[in-house]
Coordinates of C-alpha atoms in Angstrom, one line a residue:
Chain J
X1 CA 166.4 244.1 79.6
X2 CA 164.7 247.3 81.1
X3 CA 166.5 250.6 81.1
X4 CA 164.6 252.8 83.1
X5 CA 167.3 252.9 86.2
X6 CA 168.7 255.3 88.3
X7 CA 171.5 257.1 86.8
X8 CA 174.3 255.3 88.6
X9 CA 172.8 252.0 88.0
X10 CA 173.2 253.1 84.2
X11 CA 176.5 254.1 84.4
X12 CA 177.2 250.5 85.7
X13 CA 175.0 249.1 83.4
X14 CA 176.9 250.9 80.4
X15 CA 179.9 249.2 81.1
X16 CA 178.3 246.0 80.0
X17 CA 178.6 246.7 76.6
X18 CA 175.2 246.6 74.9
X19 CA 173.4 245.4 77.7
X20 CA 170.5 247.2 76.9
X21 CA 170.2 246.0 73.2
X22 CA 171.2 249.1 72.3
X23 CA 174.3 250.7 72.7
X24 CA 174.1 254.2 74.2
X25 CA 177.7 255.5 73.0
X26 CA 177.3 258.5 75.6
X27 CA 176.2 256.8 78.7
X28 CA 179.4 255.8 80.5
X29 CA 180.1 259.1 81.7
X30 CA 178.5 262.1 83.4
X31 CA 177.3 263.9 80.7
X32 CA 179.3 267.6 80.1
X33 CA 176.9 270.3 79.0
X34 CA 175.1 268.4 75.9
X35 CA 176.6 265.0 76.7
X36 CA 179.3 262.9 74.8
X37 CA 180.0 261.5 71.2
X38 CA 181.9 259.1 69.8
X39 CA 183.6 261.1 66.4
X40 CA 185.0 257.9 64.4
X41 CA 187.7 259.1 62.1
X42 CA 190.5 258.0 59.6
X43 CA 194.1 257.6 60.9
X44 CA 195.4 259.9 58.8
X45 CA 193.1 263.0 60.3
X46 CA 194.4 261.9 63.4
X47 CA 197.6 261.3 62.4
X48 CA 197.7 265.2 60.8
X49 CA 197.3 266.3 64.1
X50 CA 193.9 268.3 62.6
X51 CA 191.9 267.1 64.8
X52 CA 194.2 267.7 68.1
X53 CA 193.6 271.8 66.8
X54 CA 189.4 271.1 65.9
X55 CA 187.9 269.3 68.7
X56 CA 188.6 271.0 71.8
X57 CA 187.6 274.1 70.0
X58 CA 184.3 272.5 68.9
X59 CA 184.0 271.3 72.5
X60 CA 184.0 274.5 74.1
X61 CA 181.5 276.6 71.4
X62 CA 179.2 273.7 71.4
X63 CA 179.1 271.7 75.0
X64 CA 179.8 268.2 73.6
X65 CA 182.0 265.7 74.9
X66 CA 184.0 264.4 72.1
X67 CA 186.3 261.3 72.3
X68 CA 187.6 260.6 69.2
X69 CA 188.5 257.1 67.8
X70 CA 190.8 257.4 64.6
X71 CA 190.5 253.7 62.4
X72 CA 190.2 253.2 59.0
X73 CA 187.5 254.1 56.8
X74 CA 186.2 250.7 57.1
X75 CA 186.3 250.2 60.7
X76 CA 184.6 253.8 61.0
X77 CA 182.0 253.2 58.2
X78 CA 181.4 249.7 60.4
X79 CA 181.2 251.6 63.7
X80 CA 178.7 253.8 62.5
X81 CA 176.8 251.3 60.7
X82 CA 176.6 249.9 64.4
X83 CA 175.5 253.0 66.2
X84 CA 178.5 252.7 68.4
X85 CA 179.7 256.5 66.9
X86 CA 177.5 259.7 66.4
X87 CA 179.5 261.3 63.4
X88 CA 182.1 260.5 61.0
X89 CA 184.7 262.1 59.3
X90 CA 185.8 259.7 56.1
X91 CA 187.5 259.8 53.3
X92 CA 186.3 256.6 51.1
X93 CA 183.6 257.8 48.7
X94 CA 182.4 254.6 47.8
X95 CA 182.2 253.2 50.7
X96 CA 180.3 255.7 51.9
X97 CA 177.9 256.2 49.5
X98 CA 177.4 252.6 50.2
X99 CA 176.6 253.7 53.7
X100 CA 174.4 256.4 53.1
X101 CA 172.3 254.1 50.0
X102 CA 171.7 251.4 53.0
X103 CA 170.2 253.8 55.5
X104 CA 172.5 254.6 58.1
X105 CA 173.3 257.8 57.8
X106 CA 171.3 261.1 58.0
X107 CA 173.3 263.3 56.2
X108 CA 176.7 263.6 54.3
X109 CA 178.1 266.5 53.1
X110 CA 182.2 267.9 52.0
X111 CA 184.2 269.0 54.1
X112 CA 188.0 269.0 52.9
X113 CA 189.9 267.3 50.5
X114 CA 193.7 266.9 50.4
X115 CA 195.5 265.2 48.4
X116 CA 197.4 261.9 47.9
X117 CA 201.5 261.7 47.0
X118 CA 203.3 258.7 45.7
X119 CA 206.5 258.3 47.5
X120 CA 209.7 256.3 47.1
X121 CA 213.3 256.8 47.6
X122 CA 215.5 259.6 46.4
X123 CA 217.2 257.5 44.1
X124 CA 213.6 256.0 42.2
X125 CA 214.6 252.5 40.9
X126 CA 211.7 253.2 38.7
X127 CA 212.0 256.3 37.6
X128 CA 208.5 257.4 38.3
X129 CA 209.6 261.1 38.7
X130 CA 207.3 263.5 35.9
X131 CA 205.1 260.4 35.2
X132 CA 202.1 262.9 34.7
X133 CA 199.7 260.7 36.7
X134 CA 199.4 258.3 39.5
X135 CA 198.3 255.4 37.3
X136 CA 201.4 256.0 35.0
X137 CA 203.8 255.9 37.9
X138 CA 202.4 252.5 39.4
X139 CA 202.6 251.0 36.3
X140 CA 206.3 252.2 36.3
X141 CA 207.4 250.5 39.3
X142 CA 205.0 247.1 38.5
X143 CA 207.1 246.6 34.9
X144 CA 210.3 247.5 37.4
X145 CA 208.7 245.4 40.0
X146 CA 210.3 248.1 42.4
X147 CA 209.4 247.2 46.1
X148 CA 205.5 248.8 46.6
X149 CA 204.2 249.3 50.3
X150 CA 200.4 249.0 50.3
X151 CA 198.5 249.5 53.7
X152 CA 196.3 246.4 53.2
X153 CA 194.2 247.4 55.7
X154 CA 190.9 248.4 53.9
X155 CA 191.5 252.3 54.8
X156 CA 190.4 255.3 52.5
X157 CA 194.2 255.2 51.1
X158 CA 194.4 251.8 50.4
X159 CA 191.0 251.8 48.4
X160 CA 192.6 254.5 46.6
X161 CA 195.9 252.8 46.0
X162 CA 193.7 249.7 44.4
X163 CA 191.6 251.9 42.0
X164 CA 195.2 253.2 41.0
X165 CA 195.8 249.7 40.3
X166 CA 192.9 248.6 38.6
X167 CA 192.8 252.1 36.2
X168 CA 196.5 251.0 35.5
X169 CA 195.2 247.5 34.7
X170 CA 197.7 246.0 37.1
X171 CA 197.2 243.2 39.7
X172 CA 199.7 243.7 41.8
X173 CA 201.5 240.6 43.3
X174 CA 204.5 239.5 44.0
X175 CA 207.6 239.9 46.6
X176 CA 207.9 243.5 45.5
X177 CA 204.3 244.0 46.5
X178 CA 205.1 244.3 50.5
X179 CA 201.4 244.7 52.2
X180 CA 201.4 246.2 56.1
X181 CA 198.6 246.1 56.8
X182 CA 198.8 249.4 59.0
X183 CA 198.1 252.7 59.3
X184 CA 200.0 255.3 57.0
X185 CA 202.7 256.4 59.1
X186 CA 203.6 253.1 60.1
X187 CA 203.7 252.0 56.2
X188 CA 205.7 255.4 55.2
X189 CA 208.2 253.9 58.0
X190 CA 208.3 250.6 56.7
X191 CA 208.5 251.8 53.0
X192 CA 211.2 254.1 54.2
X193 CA 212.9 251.1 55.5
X194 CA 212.4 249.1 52.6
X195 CA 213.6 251.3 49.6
X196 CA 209.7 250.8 48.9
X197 CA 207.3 253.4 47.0
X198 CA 203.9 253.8 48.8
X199 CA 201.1 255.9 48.5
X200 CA 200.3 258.6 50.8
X201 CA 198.1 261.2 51.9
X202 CA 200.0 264.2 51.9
X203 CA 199.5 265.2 55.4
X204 CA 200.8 262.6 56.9
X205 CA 203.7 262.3 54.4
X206 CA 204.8 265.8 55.8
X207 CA 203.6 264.9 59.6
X208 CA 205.7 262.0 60.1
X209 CA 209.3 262.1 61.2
X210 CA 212.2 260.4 60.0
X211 CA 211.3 259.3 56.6
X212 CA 213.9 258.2 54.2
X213 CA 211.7 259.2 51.2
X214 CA 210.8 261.6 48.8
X215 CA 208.1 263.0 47.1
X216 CA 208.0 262.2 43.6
X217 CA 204.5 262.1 42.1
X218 CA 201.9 264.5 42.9
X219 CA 199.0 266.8 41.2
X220 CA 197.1 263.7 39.2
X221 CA 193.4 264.2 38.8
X222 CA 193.9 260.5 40.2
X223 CA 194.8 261.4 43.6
X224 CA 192.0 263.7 45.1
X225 CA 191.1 262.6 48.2
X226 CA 188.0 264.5 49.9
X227 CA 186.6 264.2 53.1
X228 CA 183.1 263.8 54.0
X229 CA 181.5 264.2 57.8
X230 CA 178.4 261.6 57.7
X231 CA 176.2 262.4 60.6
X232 CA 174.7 258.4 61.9
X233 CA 171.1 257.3 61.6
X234 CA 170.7 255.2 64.5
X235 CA 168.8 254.6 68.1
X236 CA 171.2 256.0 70.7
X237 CA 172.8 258.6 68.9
X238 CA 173.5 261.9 70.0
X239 CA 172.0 263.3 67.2
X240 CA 172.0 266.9 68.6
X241 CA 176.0 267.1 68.8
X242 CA 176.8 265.0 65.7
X243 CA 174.5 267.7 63.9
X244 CA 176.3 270.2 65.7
X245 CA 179.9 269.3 65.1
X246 CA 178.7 268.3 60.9
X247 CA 177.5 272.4 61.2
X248 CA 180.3 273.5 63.0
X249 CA 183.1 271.6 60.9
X250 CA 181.4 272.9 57.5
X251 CA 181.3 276.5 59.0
X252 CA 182.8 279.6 57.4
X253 CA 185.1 280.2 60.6
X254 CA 186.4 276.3 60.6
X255 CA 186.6 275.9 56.7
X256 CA 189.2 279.2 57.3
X257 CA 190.8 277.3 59.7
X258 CA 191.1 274.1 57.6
X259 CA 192.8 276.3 54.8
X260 CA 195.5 277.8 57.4
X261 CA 196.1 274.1 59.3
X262 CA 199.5 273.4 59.0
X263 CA 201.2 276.4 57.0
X264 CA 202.9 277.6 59.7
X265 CA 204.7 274.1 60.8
X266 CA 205.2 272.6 56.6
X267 CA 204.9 276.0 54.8
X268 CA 201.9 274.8 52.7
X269 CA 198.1 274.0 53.9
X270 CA 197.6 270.4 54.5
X271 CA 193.8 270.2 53.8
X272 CA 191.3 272.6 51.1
X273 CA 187.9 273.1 51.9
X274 CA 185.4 272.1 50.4
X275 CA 182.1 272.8 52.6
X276 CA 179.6 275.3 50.2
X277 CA 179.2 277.1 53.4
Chain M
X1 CA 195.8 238.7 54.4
X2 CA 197.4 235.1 54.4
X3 CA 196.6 232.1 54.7
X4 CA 195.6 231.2 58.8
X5 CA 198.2 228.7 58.7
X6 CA 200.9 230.0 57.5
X7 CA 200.3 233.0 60.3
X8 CA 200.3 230.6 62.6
X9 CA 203.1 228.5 61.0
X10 CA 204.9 232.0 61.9
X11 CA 203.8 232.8 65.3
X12 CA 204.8 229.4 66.3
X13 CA 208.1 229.0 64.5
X14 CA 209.4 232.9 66.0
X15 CA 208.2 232.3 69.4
X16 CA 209.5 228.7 70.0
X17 CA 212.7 229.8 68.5
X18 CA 213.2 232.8 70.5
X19 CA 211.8 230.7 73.6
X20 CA 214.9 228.1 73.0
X21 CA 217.4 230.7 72.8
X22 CA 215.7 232.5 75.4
X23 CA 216.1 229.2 78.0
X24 CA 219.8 229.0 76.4
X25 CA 220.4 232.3 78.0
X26 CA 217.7 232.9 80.8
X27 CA 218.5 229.2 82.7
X28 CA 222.2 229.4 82.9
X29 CA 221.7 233.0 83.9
X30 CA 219.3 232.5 86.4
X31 CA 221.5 229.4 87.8
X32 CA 224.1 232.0 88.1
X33 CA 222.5 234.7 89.9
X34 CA 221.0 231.6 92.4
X35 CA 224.1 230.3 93.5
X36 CA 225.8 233.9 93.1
X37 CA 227.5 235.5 96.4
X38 CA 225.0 237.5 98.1
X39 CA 226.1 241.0 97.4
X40 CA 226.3 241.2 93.8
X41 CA 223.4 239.6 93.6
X42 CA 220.8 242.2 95.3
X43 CA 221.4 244.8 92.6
X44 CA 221.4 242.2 89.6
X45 CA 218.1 240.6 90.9
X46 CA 216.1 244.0 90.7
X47 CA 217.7 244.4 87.0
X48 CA 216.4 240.7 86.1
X49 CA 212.9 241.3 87.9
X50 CA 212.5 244.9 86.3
X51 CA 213.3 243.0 83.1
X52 CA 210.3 240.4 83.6
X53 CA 207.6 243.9 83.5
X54 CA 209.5 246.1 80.5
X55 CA 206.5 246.2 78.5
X56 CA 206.9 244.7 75.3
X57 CA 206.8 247.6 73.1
X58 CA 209.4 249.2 74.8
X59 CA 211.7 246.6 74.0
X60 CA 210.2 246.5 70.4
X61 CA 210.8 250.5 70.2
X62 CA 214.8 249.5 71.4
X63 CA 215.4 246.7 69.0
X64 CA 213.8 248.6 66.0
X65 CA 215.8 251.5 66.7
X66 CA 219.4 249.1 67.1
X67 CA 217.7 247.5 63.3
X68 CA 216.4 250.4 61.5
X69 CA 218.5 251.3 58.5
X70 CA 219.8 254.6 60.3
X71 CA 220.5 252.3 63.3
X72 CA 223.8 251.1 64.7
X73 CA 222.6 247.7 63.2
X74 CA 221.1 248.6 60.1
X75 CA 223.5 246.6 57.8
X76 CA 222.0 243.6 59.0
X77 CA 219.1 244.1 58.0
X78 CA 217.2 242.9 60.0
X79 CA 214.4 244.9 60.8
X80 CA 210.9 243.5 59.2
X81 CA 212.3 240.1 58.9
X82 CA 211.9 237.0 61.1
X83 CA 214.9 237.0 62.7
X84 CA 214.5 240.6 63.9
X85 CA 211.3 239.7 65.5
X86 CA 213.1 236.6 67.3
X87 CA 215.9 239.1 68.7
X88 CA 213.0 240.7 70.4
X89 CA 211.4 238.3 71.9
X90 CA 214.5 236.9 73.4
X91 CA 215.0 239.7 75.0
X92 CA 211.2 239.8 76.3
X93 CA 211.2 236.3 77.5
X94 CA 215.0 236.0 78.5
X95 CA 213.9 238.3 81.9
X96 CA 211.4 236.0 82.8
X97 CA 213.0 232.8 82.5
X98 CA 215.9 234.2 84.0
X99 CA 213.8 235.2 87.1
X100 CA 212.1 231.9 87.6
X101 CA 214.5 230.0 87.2
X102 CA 216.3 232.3 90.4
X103 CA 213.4 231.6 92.2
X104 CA 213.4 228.1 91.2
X105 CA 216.8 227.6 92.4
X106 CA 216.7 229.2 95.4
X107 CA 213.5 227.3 96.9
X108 CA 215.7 224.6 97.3
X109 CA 217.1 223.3 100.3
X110 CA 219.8 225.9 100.9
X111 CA 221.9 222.9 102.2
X112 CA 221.8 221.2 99.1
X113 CA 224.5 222.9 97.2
X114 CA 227.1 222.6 100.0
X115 CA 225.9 218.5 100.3
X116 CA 226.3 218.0 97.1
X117 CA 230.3 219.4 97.0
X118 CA 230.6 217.7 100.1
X119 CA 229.6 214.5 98.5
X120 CA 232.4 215.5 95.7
X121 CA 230.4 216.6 92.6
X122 CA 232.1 219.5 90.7
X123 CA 230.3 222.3 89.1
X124 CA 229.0 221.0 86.2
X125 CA 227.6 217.8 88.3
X126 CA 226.5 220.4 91.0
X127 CA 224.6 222.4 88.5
X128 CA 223.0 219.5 86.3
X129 CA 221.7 217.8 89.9
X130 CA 220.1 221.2 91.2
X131 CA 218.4 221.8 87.4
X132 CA 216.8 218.4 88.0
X133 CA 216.1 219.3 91.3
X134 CA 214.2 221.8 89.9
X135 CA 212.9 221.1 86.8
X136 CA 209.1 221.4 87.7
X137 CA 210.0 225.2 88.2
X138 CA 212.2 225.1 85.1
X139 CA 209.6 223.8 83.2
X140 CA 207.3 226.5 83.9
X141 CA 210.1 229.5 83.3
X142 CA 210.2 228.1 79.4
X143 CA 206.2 227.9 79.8
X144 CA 205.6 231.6 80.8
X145 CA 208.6 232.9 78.6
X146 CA 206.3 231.2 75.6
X147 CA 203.5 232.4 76.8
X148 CA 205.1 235.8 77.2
X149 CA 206.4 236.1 73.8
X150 CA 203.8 234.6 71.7
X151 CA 200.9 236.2 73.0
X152 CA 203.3 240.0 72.4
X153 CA 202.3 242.4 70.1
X154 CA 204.4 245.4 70.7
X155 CA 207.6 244.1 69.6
X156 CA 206.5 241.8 66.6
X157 CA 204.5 245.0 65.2
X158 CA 207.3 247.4 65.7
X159 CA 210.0 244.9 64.7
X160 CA 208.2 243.1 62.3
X161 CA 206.1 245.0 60.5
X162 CA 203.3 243.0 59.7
X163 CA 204.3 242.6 56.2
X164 CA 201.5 240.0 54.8
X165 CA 203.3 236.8 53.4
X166 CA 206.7 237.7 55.5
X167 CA 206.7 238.5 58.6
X168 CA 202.4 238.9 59.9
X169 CA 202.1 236.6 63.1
X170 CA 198.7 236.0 64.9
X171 CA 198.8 239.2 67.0
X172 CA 199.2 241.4 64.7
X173 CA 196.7 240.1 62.2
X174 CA 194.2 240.4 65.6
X175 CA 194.9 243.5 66.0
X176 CA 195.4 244.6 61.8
X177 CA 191.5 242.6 61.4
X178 CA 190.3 244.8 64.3
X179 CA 191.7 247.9 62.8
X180 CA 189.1 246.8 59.5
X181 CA 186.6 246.3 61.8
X182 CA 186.8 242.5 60.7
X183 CA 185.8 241.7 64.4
X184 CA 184.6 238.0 63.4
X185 CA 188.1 237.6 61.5
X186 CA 190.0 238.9 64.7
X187 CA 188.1 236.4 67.1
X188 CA 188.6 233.3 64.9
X189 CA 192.5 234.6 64.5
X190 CA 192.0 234.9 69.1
X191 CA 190.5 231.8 69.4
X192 CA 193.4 229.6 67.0
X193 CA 196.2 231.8 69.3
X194 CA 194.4 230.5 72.0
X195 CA 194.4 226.6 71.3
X196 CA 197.9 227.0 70.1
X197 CA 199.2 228.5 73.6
X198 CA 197.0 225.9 75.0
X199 CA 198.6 223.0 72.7
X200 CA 202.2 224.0 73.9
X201 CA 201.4 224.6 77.6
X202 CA 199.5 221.2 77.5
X203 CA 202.5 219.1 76.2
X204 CA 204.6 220.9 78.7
X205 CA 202.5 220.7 81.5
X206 CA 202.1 217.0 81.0
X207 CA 206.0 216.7 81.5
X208 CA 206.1 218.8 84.0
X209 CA 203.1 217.1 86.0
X210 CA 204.9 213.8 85.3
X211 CA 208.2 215.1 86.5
X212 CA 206.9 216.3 89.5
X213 CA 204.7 212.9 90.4
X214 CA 208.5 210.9 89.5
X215 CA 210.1 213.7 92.5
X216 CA 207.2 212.6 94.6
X217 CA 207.3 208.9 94.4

């Protein structure tokens, strides 16, 4: 199919999703300034309420539309693979190296890291309190067989909560192991419910309301979790504003404002930069 | 993930369940409000019909807040099991079935109550002679209160959590597949939901059809 139309005939056209073979992520709309892109990004960004602070910022400096889609790692990393989103801000190292070793992305560089929290109720049936790391503490609550929330959903965290596993030489499985299958607020809630421990990022441990649970491992050199914006190698993409947000995010100004995200509402920083600058 | 059948297994066995109760309740209630005086019945109408378009995670968000541990029910625990997820589908379909059946009733003959006490039937015989009266519309109140609360995913993702190997119905593994981007997974998970409402509409369809060609002849 041809797609040398006028522009309302595109705009019509774009709503028949890939109707031109290739899917023009920024063609449903009258462009604004530099026209739109699609940033595909992990729940628990979103779920921070980062992003809420970044985006409009970066949409004034820069003149980029920017509608943000928050999945998991893997839907993201699938997205992009797809062309249907211009830049990505992920959290699943392997995954994306994955990505970048099969072509489809242009570049990939650090951004933030935060870092990940084991959870569980105040009175821990497994006493994985002081375990010095996270692999220690799953192991803990496996030989309890303490009641474990796992996302199950593919996400950054839960690929990081099965390489817990696997260093601790543990399959988990079993009633205990209760899998959600959801994002991590909706898991903190259900392991909240449950008496269940769960691993967390530890943003959205402190973002989410009404939890019946406390912190009890963190520090580990086993529960880093960095962030990386991947700018996507594809027909279609607005590779001008993706380049421009990957500049802008790993600026001097926004790193600053990475650091200070969230001090004033949990009294410590949420995310630490990581961009070279 | 489990096994497709045994998600389905579960989708089938909560929403068939709560369906029954939710004819138990929504039929005799809907009789009620039918044959009801005229000025109660304005007022409790609009609360029946505003119950058929609460949306259903709304009533999800109500029934996991009556469940959850802090809630006034918590001691049942309840919330992420089964049963929970059955409470709110009741309460999704029970407005619909309710309504319908109203509607069902009154299309009648409006003479038709006052012939039948006339010819001496007492409540119960009264009752029982207009639900036969009306069964083809009855039969379709239990149809879309199925339909309703099977094809849900508010409540059973609120309420039920999802858990894989508990309480995961087709719906939410649709929507926890699309949320992997595991689009081919989701549509084969769509396309069994499908042929699963169709299955139950068909067999119920058929006896309505046949009920209806029995009032014809």
């Amino acid at each position: 199919m041809r797609c040398a139309a006028p522009a309302a005939l595109m705009a019509l056209m774009a709503l028949a999703v890939g109707a031109c073979g290739d899917d023009d992520a920024g063609g449903s709309e009258a462009p604004a300034g530099k026209g739109r892109m699609i940033l595909a990004t992990t729940t628990s960004t979103q779920d921070s309420g980062l992003l809420d602070e970044l985006v409009p910022r970066f949409q004034d400096q820069s003149g980029c539309s920017v509608k943000t889609v928050a999945v998991g790692s893997g839907e993201a990393l699938e997205l992009g693979e797809k062309g249907d989103a211009d830049v990505l801000l992920v959290h699943s190292p392997e995954a994306e190296q994955e990505f970048m070793d099969g072509g489809h992305g242009v570049s990939r560089d650090a951004v933030m890291h935060n870092d990940f929290i084991v959870v569980g109720p105040a009175e821990d049936p497994a006493n994985i309190k002081g375990a010095g790391s996270a692999a220690e503490a799953f192991t803990r609550i496996a030989k309890r067989e303490a009641p474990f929330a796992s996302r199950a959903d593919e996400s950054g965290t839960h690929t990081k909560e099965l390489s817990i596993w696997e260093a601790a030489g543990i399959e988990p499985a079993g009633s205990w192991y209760i899998e959600t299958g959801q994002g991590m607020g909706e898991t903190l809630t259900i392991a909240g419910q449950k008496r269940a421990y769960t691993l967390s990022d530890r943003g959205t441990f402190l973002a989410t309301d009404n939890l019946d649970l406390d912190l009890l491992v963190d520090g580990g050199s086993d529960l880093l979790n960095p962030y990386h914006v991947i700018v996507v190698e594809g027909e279609g993409v607005n590779r001008e504003c993706a380049q421009a947000f990957a500049d802008w995010i790993t600026s001097p100004e926004t790193q600053e404002e990475i650091g200070r995200f969230g001090t004033a509402e949990y009294g410590e920083p949420l995310f630490f930069p990581d961009a070279k600058g | 993930m489990d096994a497709v059948h045994e998600v389905l297994g579960r989708s089938a066995l909560v929403s068939l369940t709560a369906t029954a109760i939710a004819v138990a309740i929504g039929v005799p209630a809907g009789t009620w409000l039918a044959l009801a005086h005229r000025r109660g019945r304005g007022a409790l109408a609009t609360v029946v019909n505003t119950g058929m378009a609460v949306p259903t995670v709304v009533v999800g968000l109500v029934v996991a807040l009556l469940l959850w541990r802090s809630g006034p029910l918590g001691e049942l625990e309840l919330i992420y099991t089964l049963r929970g997820m059955i409470i709110a589908q009741v309460l999704i379909a029970a407005p619909l079935i309710t309504g319908i059946t109203m509607a069902g009733l009154q299309a009648l003959p409006p003479e038709l109550p006052d012939q039948l006490r006339a010819l001496g039937a007492n409540r119960v015989q009264l009752v029982v002679r207009l639900w036969i009266e009306a069964r083809v519309p009855l039969l379709a109140a239990a149809m879309a209160g199925f339909g309703h609360a099977v094809s849900e995913v508010g409540s059973a993702t609120i309420v039920g959590g999802n858990i894989h190997g508990q309480t995961q119905v087709m719906t939410t593994s649709i929507v926890e597949n699309v949320g992997k981007g595991d689009f081919d997974e989701a549509l084969v998970y769509a396309g069994i939901l499908l042929a699963l409402a169709f299955t139950i509409n068909a067999v119920l369809t058929s006896v309505q059809q046949r009920a209806a060609a029995w009032a014809q002849s």
